[in-house]
Amino acid sequence: MPPATRSVRRCWRPTPAALSTDFPYSADLYTGVHAARRRAFGTTMYRALGIERDDQAARDAYQTDSLRFYGAPHVALLFLPSNGEVRMAADLGMYGQTLLLALAAYGIASCPQGLLSFYAGTVREQLEVSDRKLLFGVSFGYRNPDAPGSAVLTGRAGLEETTRFHL
């Protein structure tokens, strides 16, 4: 494991005081069908992990595991220039999706993680990055079939629900 990855992995302290986002976030960001899909995935994942909804200690432990890349040996942290805004974030998101597809093509499992960006200040400090804004991270490595969450897949809305074709 590269020294920088070890350094970032060790530094996570999932406390409210450590939160530092480069991009605005609000709990009500997801509404309607998007909120329902997010809840459904969370329910499926926590169920697969054996974590009850009211078990805050287990939920906190899972969050800590997330901040340590779920045990993956590598993480790609995707940064924007300090002046990066929504259009550049869209470009970086498309790059991130291409990275995920390329990893899959080579048989490497990956997990995009927005939560890592909630600790942008910690990441920048550990990596000595001062002129970038952290959008998200991608943890990756070979899939561990014994990990309880590794078989969980997100549901997909049908094409007719997500796309409108103008002919």
CSV table of C-alpha atoms in Angstrom, one decimal:
chain,number,residue,atom,x,y,z
A,1,MET,CA,0.0,0.0,0.0
A,2,PRO,CA,1.4,3.4,-0.9
A,3,PRO,CA,2.6,5.6,2.0
A,4,ALA,CA,0.0,8.3,1.2
A,5,THR,CA,-2.8,5.8,1.3
A,6,ARG,CA,-1.7,4.5,4.6
A,7,SER,CA,-1.4,8.1,5.9
A,8,VAL,CA,-4.9,9.0,4.8
A,9,ARG,CA,-6.4,5.8,6.1
A,10,ARG,CA,-5.0,6.3,9.6
A,11,CYS,CA,-6.1,9.9,9.9
A,12,TRP,CA,-9.9,9.5,9.6
A,13,ARG,CA,-11.7,10.6,12.7
A,14,PRO,CA,-15.4,10.4,11.9
A,15,THR,CA,-16.5,13.2,14.2
A,16,PRO,CA,-18.6,16.2,13.4
A,17,ALA,CA,-15.7,18.5,14.3
A,18,ALA,CA,-13.6,16.8,11.5
A,19,LEU,CA,-16.2,17.5,8.8
A,20,SER,CA,-15.0,19.9,6.1
A,21,THR,CA,-16.6,19.8,2.7
A,22,ASP,CA,-15.5,21.6,-0.4
A,23,PHE,CA,-18.9,21.5,-2.0
A,24,PRO,CA,-22.3,22.3,-0.3
A,25,TYR,CA,-24.3,19.4,1.1
A,26,SER,CA,-27.7,19.4,2.7
A,27,ALA,CA,-29.6,16.4,4.2
A,28,ASP,CA,-32.6,17.4,2.0
A,29,LEU,CA,-30.6,17.2,-1.2
A,30,TYR,CA,-32.4,14.0,-2.2
A,31,THR,CA,-36.1,14.2,-2.6
A,32,GLY,CA,-38.9,12.2,-4.0
A,33,VAL,CA,-37.9,9.1,-6.0
A,34,HIS,CA,-34.2,9.9,-5.4
A,35,ALA,CA,-34.7,9.9,-1.6
A,36,ALA,CA,-36.7,6.6,-1.8
A,37,ARG,CA,-33.9,4.9,-3.9
A,38,ARG,CA,-31.3,6.1,-1.5
A,39,ARG,CA,-33.2,4.7,1.5
A,40,ALA,CA,-33.9,1.4,-0.3
A,41,PHE,CA,-30.2,1.0,-1.0
A,42,GLY,CA,-29.3,1.9,2.6
A,43,THR,CA,-31.8,-0.6,3.9
A,44,THR,CA,-30.5,-3.4,1.6
A,45,MET,CA,-26.9,-2.7,2.6
A,46,TYR,CA,-27.5,-2.5,6.4
A,47,ARG,CA,-29.6,-5.7,6.2
A,48,ALA,CA,-26.8,-7.5,4.3
A,49,LEU,CA,-24.3,-6.3,7.0
A,50,GLY,CA,-26.7,-7.4,9.8
A,51,ILE,CA,-27.0,-3.8,11.2
A,52,GLU,CA,-30.3,-2.9,12.7
A,53,ARG,CA,-31.7,0.6,12.0
A,54,ASP,CA,-31.5,1.7,15.7
A,55,ASP,CA,-28.0,0.2,16.3
A,56,GLN,CA,-26.0,3.5,16.2
A,57,ALA,CA,-22.8,1.9,17.4
A,58,ALA,CA,-22.8,-0.6,14.5
A,59,ARG,CA,-23.7,2.2,12.0
A,60,ASP,CA,-20.8,4.3,13.3
A,61,ALA,CA,-18.4,1.4,12.9
A,62,TYR,CA,-19.6,0.9,9.4
A,63,GLN,CA,-19.0,4.6,8.6
A,64,THR,CA,-15.5,4.3,10.0
A,65,ASP,CA,-14.9,1.2,7.8
A,66,SER,CA,-16.1,3.3,4.9
A,67,LEU,CA,-13.6,6.0,5.7
A,68,ARG,CA,-10.9,3.3,5.7
A,69,PHE,CA,-11.9,2.4,2.1
A,70,TYR,CA,-13.7,-0.8,3.2
A,71,GLY,CA,-10.4,-2.5,3.5
A,72,ALA,CA,-9.5,-1.9,-0.2
A,73,PRO,CA,-5.8,-1.4,-0.7
A,74,HIS,CA,-6.1,1.6,-2.9
A,75,VAL,CA,-8.1,4.9,-3.2
A,76,ALA,CA,-8.3,7.4,-6.0
A,77,LEU,CA,-9.2,10.8,-4.7
A,78,LEU,CA,-10.7,13.0,-7.4
A,79,PHE,CA,-9.9,16.7,-7.0
A,80,LEU,CA,-11.0,19.8,-8.9
A,81,PRO,CA,-8.8,22.9,-9.2
A,82,SER,CA,-9.6,25.4,-6.4
A,83,ASN,CA,-11.8,27.5,-8.8
A,84,GLY,CA,-13.7,24.3,-9.9
A,85,GLU,CA,-17.5,24.7,-9.9
A,86,VAL,CA,-20.5,22.6,-11.1
A,87,ARG,CA,-19.5,22.3,-14.8
A,88,MET,CA,-16.1,21.0,-13.9
A,89,ALA,CA,-17.6,18.8,-11.3
A,90,ALA,CA,-19.8,17.2,-14.0
A,91,ASP,CA,-16.7,16.6,-16.1
A,92,LEU,CA,-14.9,15.0,-13.2
A,93,GLY,CA,-17.9,12.9,-12.5
A,94,MET,CA,-17.9,11.6,-16.0
A,95,TYR,CA,-14.2,10.8,-15.7
A,96,GLY,CA,-14.9,9.0,-12.4
A,97,GLN,CA,-17.5,6.9,-14.2
A,98,THR,CA,-15.0,6.0,-16.9
A,99,LEU,CA,-12.5,5.0,-14.2
A,100,LEU,CA,-15.1,2.7,-12.6
A,101,LEU,CA,-15.8,1.1,-16.0
A,102,ALA,CA,-12.1,0.7,-16.8
A,103,LEU,CA,-11.5,-0.9,-13.4
A,104,ALA,CA,-14.4,-3.3,-13.9
A,105,ALA,CA,-13.0,-4.2,-17.4
A,106,TYR,CA,-9.8,-5.3,-15.7
A,107,GLY,CA,-11.6,-7.4,-13.0
A,108,ILE,CA,-11.0,-4.8,-10.3
A,109,ALA,CA,-13.8,-4.0,-7.9
A,110,SER,CA,-14.5,-0.4,-7.0
A,111,CYS,CA,-16.7,1.7,-4.8
A,112,PRO,CA,-17.3,5.4,-5.4
A,113,GLN,CA,-17.4,7.2,-2.1
A,114,GLY,CA,-18.9,10.7,-1.6
A,115,LEU,CA,-18.4,10.4,2.2
A,116,LEU,CA,-14.6,10.8,1.7
A,117,SER,CA,-15.2,14.3,0.5
A,118,PHE,CA,-16.8,15.2,3.8
A,119,TYR,CA,-13.3,15.2,5.3
A,120,ALA,CA,-11.6,17.2,2.5
A,121,GLY,CA,-9.5,19.2,5.0
A,122,THR,CA,-8.1,16.1,6.5
A,123,VAL,CA,-7.3,14.6,3.1
A,124,ARG,CA,-5.6,17.8,1.9
A,125,GLU,CA,-3.6,18.1,5.2
A,126,GLN,CA,-2.4,14.5,5.0
A,127,LEU,CA,-1.5,14.7,1.3
A,128,GLU,CA,-0.2,18.2,1.5
A,129,VAL,CA,-2.6,19.4,-1.2
A,130,SER,CA,-3.6,23.0,-0.9
A,131,ASP,CA,-4.8,24.1,-4.3
A,132,ARG,CA,-7.6,21.5,-5.0
A,133,LYS,CA,-11.1,20.7,-3.9
A,134,LEU,CA,-12.1,17.1,-3.2
A,135,LEU,CA,-15.2,15.9,-5.0
A,136,PHE,CA,-15.2,12.2,-4.1
A,137,GLY,CA,-13.0,9.1,-3.8
A,138,VAL,CA,-13.0,5.7,-5.4
A,139,SER,CA,-11.8,2.8,-3.3
A,140,PHE,CA,-10.6,-0.2,-5.4
A,141,GLY,CA,-8.9,-3.6,-5.3
A,142,TYR,CA,-9.9,-7.2,-6.0
A,143,ARG,CA,-13.3,-8.1,-4.7
A,144,ASN,CA,-13.4,-10.0,-1.4
A,145,PRO,CA,-16.3,-12.4,-1.9
A,146,ASP,CA,-16.5,-13.0,1.9
A,147,ALA,CA,-17.2,-9.4,2.7
A,148,PRO,CA,-21.0,-9.2,3.5
A,149,GLY,CA,-21.6,-6.0,1.6
A,150,SER,CA,-19.6,-7.0,-1.5
A,151,ALA,CA,-22.6,-8.8,-3.1
A,152,VAL,CA,-25.0,-5.9,-2.6
A,153,LEU,CA,-25.9,-4.1,-5.9
A,154,THR,CA,-27.9,-0.9,-6.2
A,155,GLY,CA,-31.2,-1.1,-8.1
A,156,ARG,CA,-31.5,0.5,-11.4
A,157,ALA,CA,-34.4,2.5,-12.7
A,158,GLY,CA,-35.6,1.5,-16.1
A,159,LEU,CA,-34.5,3.5,-19.2
A,160,GLU,CA,-38.1,4.7,-19.7
A,161,GLU,CA,-38.1,6.2,-16.2
A,162,THR,CA,-34.8,8.1,-16.5
A,163,THR,CA,-34.6,9.1,-20.1
A,164,ARG,CA,-36.8,11.0,-22.5
A,165,PHE,CA,-36.0,10.6,-26.2
A,166,HIS,CA,-36.9,13.4,-28.6
A,167,LEU,CA,-37.3,12.1,-32.1
